[in-house]
């Protein structure tokens, strides 16, 4: 009885298949990574800057000829104009809902069918991994895929 | 008005800047930090002084092609205007500064404010880079009424038709694929297939620039790339910089690796730029460039179609991929009706083409009617800028 139980559990594990929602989540995560602007919050912000750092205040003062003007700091503008990209899109959508606008300019889906490539080697692929839906081209690549990616990342 | 104008084509990755009497300087529009010199931020071109660019990362003012991080931008602009880069006293001359298409109103207002109030501009023209490219093209080809600018940069690609110098807003198409996405994708597949380079955006971006090309026959090149090394004309090794003997990597024929660390690049060389032609290859459900061109033309008045197909101009960094123009020509040719003549211009320098347009426009008599002066701004404020600037 006990043996049968564990056998069934093992079976269920093997047949674990990502549902549509999980696959879409995975796809969305992959796209977000591609869209990354390589924007980091400065991890060394707390380090003391060396003397080599240009002193903008000084260079600014020498900008105008014989001109003394109080310039505002970078931090001032950060506080003054602080809106995230999604806030801006939403704002635009509310104030300027009729096309043409940022949203409407986005190119529509292609009329040509999707092409499929092996997620391992990048060559055209004819097969789909049953558990996760990734594409592969041959047994060797399927093996690599199962060992490295398939259900290994939690979507 | 002064005979010299300050022109700043403020790209999301690279600013092109200079006096209209001069040639443009390319300045990275970001602050960079290197692993090797943690205490020193490198602003703009200062990165040239960085001895070891491994593990370099960018802090960019732009996100998704729009100006979001104003503290970073202010720091870079202060540097650009300083003696170290491209000094000018903007209160003594007109300024042209570019902005993205469909720029959001709050960003537009911030631009106007910072240029008039912080930099005390004498007069200002805010305009799309594609508008300057259009001007440049018509300046060189005086009898053309229409042109279609395909601007493929760091953040995205835009297809923008112009009729009599005015953009047809309803027909503008944006493809959310730019150089950034291509580099990120290359980083990811190299990291999965051979070497962890996820923290090496700078180096992988150079590898992309040095190695990638646009295929003229995609599936044929895929077959070619499957051949063994002796018969394979695509597979190459990219020798990575070590920052002692080599500052920038280079591409060479595959050989048994010696001391140097290399990346083997094969189908990656053309599968990466291919995303510009098939965004769906990475799951972006949008048309590729040739299809978007035809789609954009069709959204314009029918009488302009032959003129638009005759005057397609390719700008932006991605236009530098070998084979880019030929592939677009071939596909637009096959997608549009055979009655049209398709003619495509790839400028000598697709990156500075818009800036050069700024230079030409600053010498046009109409220029003084296009700008907003400081006095006008002080009297009429933002409203006048909305009226006069079409961004
Ligand atoms: Zn494969
Ligand atoms: Zn799988």
Coordinates of C-alpha atoms and ligand atoms in Angstrom, one line a residue:
Chain A
X1 CA 0.0 0.0 0.0
X2 CA 2.7 2.4 1.1
X3 CA 4.8 1.5 -2.0
X4 CA 1.9 2.2 -4.3
X5 CA 1.3 5.6 -2.7
X6 CA 4.8 6.8 -3.2
X7 CA 4.7 5.4 -6.7
X8 CA 1.8 7.5 -7.5
X9 CA 3.4 10.6 -6.0
X10 CA 6.5 10.0 -8.1
X11 CA 4.3 9.5 -11.2
X12 CA 2.5 12.8 -10.5
X13 CA 5.9 14.6 -10.2
X14 CA 7.1 13.3 -13.5
X15 CA 3.9 14.4 -15.2
X16 CA 4.0 17.9 -13.7
X17 CA 3.2 20.2 -16.5
X18 CA 3.2 24.0 -16.4
X19 CA -0.2 25.4 -17.0
X20 CA -0.9 28.2 -19.4
X21 CA -0.7 30.9 -16.7
X22 CA 2.6 29.7 -15.5
X23 CA 4.0 29.7 -19.1
X24 CA 2.8 33.2 -19.7
X25 CA 4.4 34.4 -16.4
X26 CA 7.6 32.8 -17.5
X27 CA 7.4 34.5 -20.9
X28 CA 6.6 37.9 -19.3
X29 CA 9.6 37.6 -16.9
X30 CA 11.9 36.7 -19.8
X31 CA 10.6 39.8 -21.7
X32 CA 11.1 42.1 -18.7
X33 CA 14.7 40.9 -18.4
X34 CA 15.3 41.8 -22.1
X35 CA 13.8 45.2 -21.5
X36 CA 16.1 46.0 -18.6
X37 CA 17.9 49.3 -19.1
X38 CA 20.8 48.1 -17.0
X39 CA 19.7 50.7 -14.6
X40 CA 21.0 50.1 -11.1
X41 CA 20.5 52.0 -7.9
X42 CA 24.0 52.9 -7.1
X43 CA 25.3 50.1 -4.8
X44 CA 28.3 52.3 -3.7
X45 CA 26.3 55.4 -3.0
X46 CA 27.6 55.3 0.6
X47 CA 31.2 55.2 -0.4
X48 CA 33.1 58.4 -0.1
X49 CA 33.8 59.8 -3.5
X50 CA 37.5 60.5 -4.4
X51 CA 38.8 63.9 -5.2
X52 CA 38.8 63.0 -8.9
X53 CA 35.1 63.5 -9.0
X54 CA 34.4 66.6 -11.1
X55 CA 33.0 69.4 -9.0
X56 CA 30.0 70.5 -11.0
X57 CA 29.3 73.5 -8.9
X58 CA 32.7 74.9 -9.9
X59 CA 32.4 74.1 -13.6
X60 CA 28.9 75.6 -13.6
X61 CA 30.1 78.8 -12.1
X62 CA 32.7 79.2 -14.8
X63 CA 30.1 78.6 -17.5
X64 CA 28.9 82.1 -17.9
X65 CA 31.3 85.0 -18.4
X66 CA 31.5 86.9 -15.2
X67 CA 28.2 85.5 -14.2
X68 CA 27.3 84.4 -10.7
X69 CA 24.3 82.3 -10.6
X70 CA 23.0 79.9 -8.0
X71 CA 22.5 76.5 -9.7
X72 CA 20.2 73.9 -8.5
X73 CA 21.5 70.5 -7.5
X74 CA 20.8 67.2 -9.3
X75 CA 19.0 66.1 -6.2
X76 CA 16.6 69.1 -6.5
X77 CA 15.6 68.0 -10.0
X78 CA 15.2 64.4 -8.8
X79 CA 12.7 65.6 -6.3
X80 CA 11.1 68.1 -8.5
X81 CA 10.3 65.8 -11.5
X82 CA 9.7 62.4 -9.9
X83 CA 7.4 60.2 -12.0
X84 CA 8.0 56.6 -12.9
X85 CA 7.6 55.4 -16.5
X86 CA 4.3 53.7 -15.7
X87 CA 2.9 56.8 -14.0
X88 CA 3.7 58.8 -17.1
X89 CA 2.0 56.3 -19.4
X90 CA -1.1 56.3 -17.2
X91 CA -1.2 60.0 -17.0
X92 CA -0.9 60.2 -20.8
X93 CA -3.7 57.7 -21.1
X94 CA -6.0 59.7 -18.9
X95 CA -5.3 63.2 -20.3
X96 CA -4.8 62.2 -23.9
X97 CA -6.9 59.1 -24.5
X98 CA -7.5 59.7 -28.2
X99 CA -4.9 58.3 -30.6
X100 CA -2.4 59.1 -31.9
X101 CA -0.4 58.7 -28.7
X102 CA 2.4 56.6 -27.1
X103 CA 0.1 53.6 -26.7
X104 CA -1.4 53.7 -30.2
X105 CA 2.0 54.1 -31.9
X106 CA 3.0 50.6 -30.8
X107 CA 3.4 48.3 -33.8
X108 CA 0.7 45.7 -34.2
X109 CA 1.3 41.9 -34.3
X110 CA 2.9 40.6 -37.5
X111 CA 0.8 38.8 -40.1
X112 CA 3.6 36.2 -40.4
X113 CA 3.6 33.1 -38.3
X114 CA 6.0 32.8 -35.3
X115 CA 9.3 31.0 -36.0
X116 CA 10.6 28.5 -33.5
X117 CA 14.2 28.1 -32.3
X118 CA 15.8 25.6 -29.9
X119 CA 16.2 27.3 -26.6
X120 CA 19.5 25.5 -26.1
X121 CA 21.4 25.9 -29.4
X122 CA 19.4 28.5 -31.2
X123 CA 18.9 26.5 -34.4
X124 CA 15.4 26.1 -35.9
X125 CA 13.4 23.6 -33.8
X126 CA 10.6 21.2 -34.5
X127 CA 9.8 19.9 -31.1
X128 CA 8.2 21.3 -27.9
X129 CA 9.0 20.2 -24.4
X130 CA 5.8 18.8 -23.0
X131 CA 6.2 19.9 -19.3
X132 CA 7.2 23.5 -20.0
X133 CA 6.5 24.3 -23.7
X134 CA 10.1 25.3 -24.5
X135 CA 11.4 24.4 -28.0
X136 CA 14.2 22.0 -28.7
X137 CA 15.8 20.6 -31.8
X138 CA 17.2 17.2 -30.9
X139 CA 17.6 14.7 -28.1
X140 CA 20.9 16.1 -27.1
X141 CA 19.5 19.6 -26.6
X142 CA 16.4 18.2 -24.9
X143 CA 18.7 16.5 -22.4
X144 CA 20.5 19.8 -21.7
X145 CA 17.2 21.6 -21.4
X146 CA 15.8 19.1 -18.9
X147 CA 19.1 19.3 -16.9
X148 CA 19.3 23.1 -16.8
X149 CA 16.1 24.9 -17.4
X150 CA 12.9 23.0 -17.8
X151 CA 11.1 23.1 -14.5
X152 CA 14.1 24.3 -12.6
X153 CA 13.1 27.9 -12.3
X154 CA 10.0 28.6 -10.4
X155 CA 7.8 30.6 -12.7
Chain B
X1 CA 20.6 86.1 -33.4
X2 CA 24.0 84.6 -32.9
X3 CA 25.4 82.7 -35.9
X4 CA 26.3 79.7 -33.8
X5 CA 23.7 77.3 -32.3
X6 CA 24.2 74.7 -29.6
X7 CA 22.9 71.3 -30.8
X8 CA 22.2 68.5 -28.4
X9 CA 20.7 65.3 -29.8
X10 CA 19.9 63.8 -26.5
X11 CA 19.8 60.0 -27.1
X12 CA 18.8 57.5 -24.5
X13 CA 22.3 55.9 -24.7
X14 CA 24.5 58.4 -26.6
X15 CA 24.2 62.2 -26.7
X16 CA 25.4 63.8 -29.9
X17 CA 26.5 67.3 -29.0
X18 CA 28.4 70.3 -30.5
X19 CA 28.2 73.8 -31.8
X20 CA 26.7 74.2 -35.3
X21 CA 30.1 75.6 -36.4
X22 CA 31.8 72.3 -35.4
X23 CA 31.4 68.5 -35.7
X24 CA 29.4 66.6 -33.1
X25 CA 30.9 64.7 -30.2
X26 CA 29.5 61.4 -29.1
X27 CA 29.0 61.4 -25.3
X28 CA 27.6 58.4 -23.5
X29 CA 24.4 59.8 -21.9
X30 CA 25.0 58.0 -18.6
X31 CA 27.1 57.7 -15.5
X32 CA 29.2 54.5 -15.4
X33 CA 30.8 52.7 -12.5
X34 CA 33.5 50.1 -12.8
X35 CA 34.5 47.3 -10.5
X36 CA 38.1 48.4 -10.7
X37 CA 37.5 52.0 -9.5
X38 CA 34.5 51.8 -7.2
X39 CA 34.9 55.3 -5.7
X40 CA 34.9 57.1 -9.0
X41 CA 31.8 57.6 -11.1
X42 CA 32.6 58.1 -14.8
X43 CA 30.3 60.8 -16.4
X44 CA 29.9 60.7 -20.2
X45 CA 33.2 60.4 -22.0
X46 CA 35.2 60.1 -18.8
X47 CA 34.8 56.4 -19.3
X48 CA 37.7 56.6 -21.8
X49 CA 39.9 57.1 -18.7
X50 CA 38.7 53.9 -17.1
X51 CA 41.6 51.4 -17.3
X52 CA 39.5 48.3 -16.7
X53 CA 35.9 48.2 -18.1
X54 CA 35.0 44.8 -16.8
X55 CA 31.9 44.6 -14.7
X56 CA 31.1 48.1 -15.8
X57 CA 27.5 49.2 -15.2
X58 CA 25.5 52.2 -16.4
X59 CA 23.2 54.5 -14.6
X60 CA 21.0 56.0 -17.3
X61 CA 18.7 59.0 -17.3
X62 CA 16.4 57.2 -19.7
X63 CA 14.1 54.3 -19.1
X64 CA 12.3 52.7 -22.0
X65 CA 13.3 55.6 -24.2
X66 CA 12.0 58.4 -22.0
X67 CA 13.7 60.7 -19.6
X68 CA 12.9 59.5 -16.1
X69 CA 16.0 60.0 -13.9
X70 CA 16.5 63.8 -13.8
X71 CA 19.3 63.8 -11.3
X72 CA 21.4 61.6 -13.6
X73 CA 20.5 63.7 -16.6
X74 CA 21.3 66.9 -14.8
X75 CA 24.7 65.6 -13.8
X76 CA 25.5 64.5 -17.4
X77 CA 24.2 67.8 -18.9
X78 CA 26.4 69.8 -16.4
X79 CA 29.3 67.6 -17.5
X80 CA 28.5 68.1 -21.2
X81 CA 28.3 71.9 -20.8
X82 CA 31.5 72.0 -18.7
X83 CA 35.0 72.8 -20.0
X84 CA 35.8 69.1 -19.9
X85 CA 33.3 68.3 -22.7
X86 CA 31.6 70.8 -24.9
X87 CA 31.4 74.1 -23.1
X88 CA 29.0 76.8 -24.1
X89 CA 27.1 79.7 -22.6
X90 CA 23.6 79.0 -23.6
X91 CA 22.5 82.5 -22.7
X92 CA 24.5 83.7 -25.7
X93 CA 23.1 81.4 -28.4
X94 CA 20.1 79.4 -29.5
X95 CA 19.8 75.8 -28.4
X96 CA 18.3 72.8 -30.2
X97 CA 17.6 69.8 -28.1
X98 CA 15.9 66.6 -29.2
X99 CA 13.1 64.6 -27.5
X100 CA 11.5 61.3 -28.2
X101 CA 8.3 60.9 -30.2
X102 CA 5.1 61.2 -28.2
X103 CA 7.2 62.6 -25.3
X104 CA 5.0 62.8 -22.2
X105 CA 3.8 66.3 -21.2
X106 CA 5.4 66.4 -17.8
X107 CA 8.8 65.5 -19.4
X108 CA 8.3 68.3 -22.0
X109 CA 7.5 70.8 -19.2
X110 CA 10.6 69.7 -17.2
X111 CA 12.8 70.1 -20.3
X112 CA 11.5 73.6 -21.0
X113 CA 12.0 74.6 -17.3
X114 CA 15.5 73.2 -17.0
X115 CA 16.7 74.8 -20.2
X116 CA 15.3 78.2 -19.6
X117 CA 15.6 78.5 -15.9
X118 CA 18.7 76.4 -15.0
X119 CA 20.8 76.8 -18.2
X120 CA 19.3 80.3 -19.0
X121 CA 18.9 79.6 -22.7
X122 CA 18.7 82.6 -25.0
X123 CA 16.2 80.7 -27.2
X124 CA 15.2 77.0 -27.5
X125 CA 13.9 74.6 -30.1
X126 CA 12.7 71.2 -28.8
X127 CA 12.2 68.8 -31.7
X128 CA 12.2 65.1 -32.4
X129 CA 15.5 63.6 -33.7
X130 CA 13.5 62.2 -36.7
X131 CA 12.4 65.7 -37.5
X132 CA 16.0 66.8 -37.8
X133 CA 16.8 63.8 -39.9
X134 CA 13.9 64.7 -42.2
X135 CA 15.2 68.2 -42.5
X136 CA 18.7 66.9 -43.3
X137 CA 17.3 64.6 -46.0
X138 CA 15.2 67.3 -47.6
X139 CA 18.1 69.8 -47.4
X140 CA 20.3 67.3 -49.4
X141 CA 17.4 66.4 -51.7
X142 CA 15.6 69.8 -52.2
X143 CA 12.8 68.5 -54.5
X144 CA 11.5 65.7 -52.2
X145 CA 8.2 66.4 -50.5
X146 CA 8.0 63.2 -48.5
X147 CA 10.3 60.9 -46.6
X148 CA 10.1 58.0 -44.2
X149 CA 12.6 58.0 -41.3
X150 CA 13.3 54.6 -39.8
X151 CA 15.2 55.4 -36.6
X152 CA 16.5 52.3 -34.8
X153 CA 18.4 53.2 -31.6
X154 CA 19.1 52.0 -28.1
X155 CA 15.6 51.9 -26.7
X156 CA 13.3 51.2 -29.6
X157 CA 12.7 51.6 -33.3
X158 CA 10.4 54.2 -34.9
X159 CA 9.0 54.4 -38.4
X160 CA 8.0 58.0 -39.0
X161 CA 6.5 59.3 -42.3
X162 CA 7.0 63.0 -43.1
X163 CA 4.9 64.9 -45.7
X164 CA 6.1 68.4 -46.5
X165 CA 8.3 68.3 -43.4
X166 CA 5.4 67.4 -41.1
X167 CA 5.2 64.1 -39.4
X168 CA 2.0 62.0 -39.9
X169 CA 1.3 61.1 -36.3
X170 CA -1.4 58.5 -37.0
X171 CA 1.1 56.6 -39.1
X172 CA 4.0 56.5 -36.7
X173 CA 4.9 52.9 -35.7
X174 CA 7.0 52.0 -32.7
X175 CA 8.7 48.6 -32.5
X176 CA 9.9 47.9 -28.9
X177 CA 13.2 46.5 -30.1
X178 CA 16.4 48.5 -29.9
X179 CA 20.1 48.0 -29.3
X180 CA 19.6 47.5 -25.6
X181 CA 17.3 44.5 -26.1
X182 CA 19.7 43.0 -28.7
X183 CA 22.6 43.3 -26.2
X184 CA 20.5 41.9 -23.4
X185 CA 19.5 38.9 -25.5
X186 CA 23.1 38.2 -26.5
X187 CA 24.2 38.5 -22.9
X188 CA 21.6 36.0 -21.9
X189 CA 22.3 33.3 -24.6
X190 CA 26.1 33.6 -24.1
X191 CA 25.6 33.2 -20.4
X192 CA 23.5 30.1 -20.9
X193 CA 25.5 28.5 -23.6
X194 CA 29.1 29.2 -22.6
X195 CA 30.2 31.9 -20.2
X196 CA 28.6 34.0 -17.5
X197 CA 28.5 37.5 -18.8
X198 CA 25.3 38.9 -17.3
X199 CA 27.3 41.6 -15.5
X200 CA 29.3 42.5 -18.7
X201 CA 26.8 44.6 -20.6
X202 CA 29.6 47.0 -21.9
X203 CA 31.8 44.2 -23.3
X204 CA 28.9 42.2 -24.7
X205 CA 27.6 45.4 -26.4
X206 CA 31.0 45.8 -28.0
X207 CA 31.0 42.1 -29.0
X208 CA 27.6 42.7 -30.6
X209 CA 28.9 45.7 -32.6
X210 CA 32.0 43.9 -33.7
X211 CA 30.4 40.5 -34.6
X212 CA 26.7 40.8 -35.6
X213 CA 25.3 41.2 -39.1
X214 CA 21.9 41.1 -40.8
X215 CA 21.4 37.9 -42.8
X216 CA 20.1 38.1 -46.3
X217 CA 18.9 34.5 -46.3
X218 CA 18.1 33.5 -42.8
X219 CA 17.5 29.7 -43.1
X220 CA 20.4 29.3 -45.5
X221 CA 22.7 31.0 -43.0
X222 CA 21.3 28.7 -40.3
X223 CA 22.3 25.7 -42.4
X224 CA 25.7 27.2 -43.0
X225 CA 26.2 27.7 -39.3
X226 CA 25.5 24.0 -38.7
X227 CA 28.6 23.0 -40.8
X228 CA 31.8 21.8 -39.1
X229 CA 34.4 24.5 -38.4
X230 CA 36.5 24.0 -41.6
X231 CA 33.5 24.6 -43.9
X232 CA 31.6 27.1 -41.8
X233 CA 32.1 30.7 -42.8
X234 CA 30.0 32.1 -40.0
X235 CA 31.5 30.7 -36.8
X236 CA 34.0 33.0 -35.3
X237 CA 35.8 33.6 -32.0
X238 CA 35.5 36.8 -30.2
X239 CA 38.6 37.5 -28.2
X240 CA 37.6 39.2 -25.0
X241 CA 39.5 42.2 -23.7
X242 CA 41.7 41.6 -20.7
X243 CA 42.5 45.3 -20.1
X244 CA 46.2 44.7 -19.8
X245 CA 47.2 43.8 -23.4
X246 CA 43.8 44.3 -25.0
X247 CA 41.4 47.1 -24.4
X248 CA 38.8 46.1 -27.0
X249 CA 37.8 42.7 -28.1
X250 CA 38.0 41.5 -31.8
X251 CA 36.6 38.8 -34.0
X252 CA 38.9 36.1 -35.5
X253 CA 38.7 32.8 -37.2
X254 CA 38.1 29.9 -34.8
X255 CA 41.4 28.4 -33.6
X256 CA 42.5 26.3 -30.7
X257 CA 42.3 28.8 -27.9
X258 CA 45.6 29.9 -26.4
X259 CA 46.0 32.2 -23.5
X260 CA 43.1 34.5 -24.4
X261 CA 39.6 34.1 -23.3
X262 CA 37.2 33.8 -26.2
X263 CA 33.5 33.5 -27.0
X264 CA 32.5 31.2 -29.8
X265 CA 29.9 33.0 -31.9
X266 CA 28.0 31.2 -34.5
X267 CA 24.2 31.5 -35.3
X268 CA 24.2 34.3 -32.6
X269 CA 26.0 36.5 -35.1
X270 CA 22.8 36.9 -37.2
X271 CA 20.1 35.6 -34.9
X272 CA 20.5 38.7 -32.7
X273 CA 19.9 41.5 -35.4
X274 CA 17.1 39.2 -36.7
X275 CA 14.9 40.3 -33.8
X276 CA 14.6 43.7 -35.5
X277 CA 12.9 41.9 -38.4
X278 CA 11.0 39.3 -36.3
X279 CA 10.4 40.6 -32.8
X280 CA 8.2 37.5 -32.3
X281 CA 11.5 35.5 -32.2
X282 CA 11.8 36.6 -28.6
X283 CA 8.1 36.7 -27.9
X284 CA 7.4 40.4 -28.7
X285 CA 4.2 40.2 -30.8
X286 CA 4.9 43.2 -33.1
X287 CA 5.8 43.6 -36.7
X288 CA 9.4 43.7 -37.8
X289 CA 10.9 46.8 -39.5
X290 CA 10.0 46.0 -43.2
X291 CA 6.4 45.1 -42.3
X292 CA 6.1 48.2 -40.1
X293 CA 7.3 50.4 -42.9
X294 CA 4.6 49.1 -45.3
X295 CA 2.0 49.3 -42.5
X296 CA 3.0 52.9 -41.8
X297 CA 3.0 54.0 -45.5
X298 CA -0.5 52.5 -45.8
X299 CA -1.7 54.7 -43.0
X300 CA -0.8 57.8 -45.0
X301 CA -2.7 59.4 -47.8
X302 CA -2.5 57.2 -50.9
X303 CA -1.0 59.9 -53.1
X304 CA 2.0 60.1 -50.8
X305 CA 2.8 56.3 -51.1
X306 CA 5.1 56.4 -54.1
X307 CA 7.0 59.3 -52.6
X308 CA 7.4 57.7 -49.2
X309 CA 8.7 54.4 -50.7
X310 CA 11.1 56.4 -52.8
X311 CA 12.6 58.2 -49.8
X312 CA 13.2 55.8 -46.9
X313 CA 16.1 56.9 -44.6
X314 CA 17.8 54.7 -42.1
X315 CA 19.2 56.3 -38.9
X316 CA 20.3 55.2 -35.5
X317 CA 23.0 52.8 -34.3
X318 CA 21.4 49.6 -35.5
X319 CA 21.6 50.9 -39.1
X320 CA 25.3 50.1 -38.8
X321 CA 24.8 46.3 -38.8
X322 CA 26.2 45.0 -42.1
X323 CA 23.4 43.9 -44.4
X324 CA 20.8 46.1 -42.6
X325 CA 19.9 48.2 -45.6
X326 CA 19.9 45.4 -48.2
X327 CA 17.6 43.2 -46.1
X328 CA 15.1 46.1 -45.6
X329 CA 15.1 46.9 -49.3
X330 CA 14.6 43.3 -50.2
X331 CA 11.7 42.8 -47.8
X332 CA 9.9 46.1 -48.4
X333 CA 10.3 45.4 -52.1
X334 CA 8.5 42.0 -51.7
X335 CA 5.8 43.3 -49.4
X336 CA 4.7 46.4 -51.3
X337 CA 3.0 46.5 -54.7
X338 CA 5.4 46.2 -57.7
X339 CA 4.2 49.6 -59.1
X340 CA 6.3 51.4 -56.5
X341 CA 10.0 52.2 -56.7
X342 CA 11.7 51.5 -53.4
X343 CA 14.7 53.6 -52.6
X344 CA 16.6 53.5 -49.3
X345 CA 19.3 55.9 -48.1
X346 CA 21.8 54.7 -45.5
X347 CA 23.7 57.8 -44.5
X348 CA 27.5 57.6 -44.0
X349 CA 27.0 58.2 -40.3
X350 CA 23.4 57.1 -39.3
X351 CA 24.2 58.1 -35.7
X352 CA 25.0 61.8 -36.3
X353 CA 22.5 62.2 -39.2
X354 CA 19.9 63.9 -37.0
X355 CA 22.6 66.2 -35.4
X356 CA 23.7 67.2 -38.9
X357 CA 20.1 68.1 -39.6
X358 CA 20.1 70.3 -36.6
X359 CA 23.1 72.1 -38.0
X360 CA 21.4 72.6 -41.3
X361 CA 18.1 73.8 -39.7
X362 CA 20.0 76.3 -37.6
X363 CA 21.2 78.1 -40.7
X364 CA 17.7 78.2 -42.3
X365 CA 16.0 81.6 -42.2
X366 CA 12.8 80.0 -40.7
X367 CA 14.8 78.8 -37.7
X368 CA 14.2 82.1 -35.8
X369 CA 10.5 81.5 -36.1
X370 CA 10.8 78.0 -34.8
X371 CA 12.5 78.7 -31.5
X372 CA 10.9 80.1 -28.3
X373 CA 13.0 83.0 -26.9
X374 CA 13.6 83.5 -23.2
X375 CA 11.5 86.7 -23.2
X376 CA 8.6 84.8 -24.8
X377 CA 8.9 82.0 -22.3
X378 CA 8.9 84.5 -19.4
X379 CA 5.8 86.2 -20.8
X380 CA 3.8 83.2 -22.1
X381 CA 5.4 80.2 -20.3
X382 CA 4.8 76.6 -21.1
X383 CA 1.7 77.2 -23.2
X384 CA 3.7 78.8 -26.0
X385 CA 6.1 75.9 -26.0
X386 CA 3.3 73.5 -26.5
X387 CA 2.0 75.6 -29.4
X388 CA 5.3 76.0 -31.2
X389 CA 7.1 72.7 -30.5
X390 CA 5.6 69.6 -32.2
X391 CA 7.1 66.7 -30.2
Ligands
LIG1 ZN1 19.2 22.5 -30.2
LIG2 ZN1 11.0 21.9 -20.6

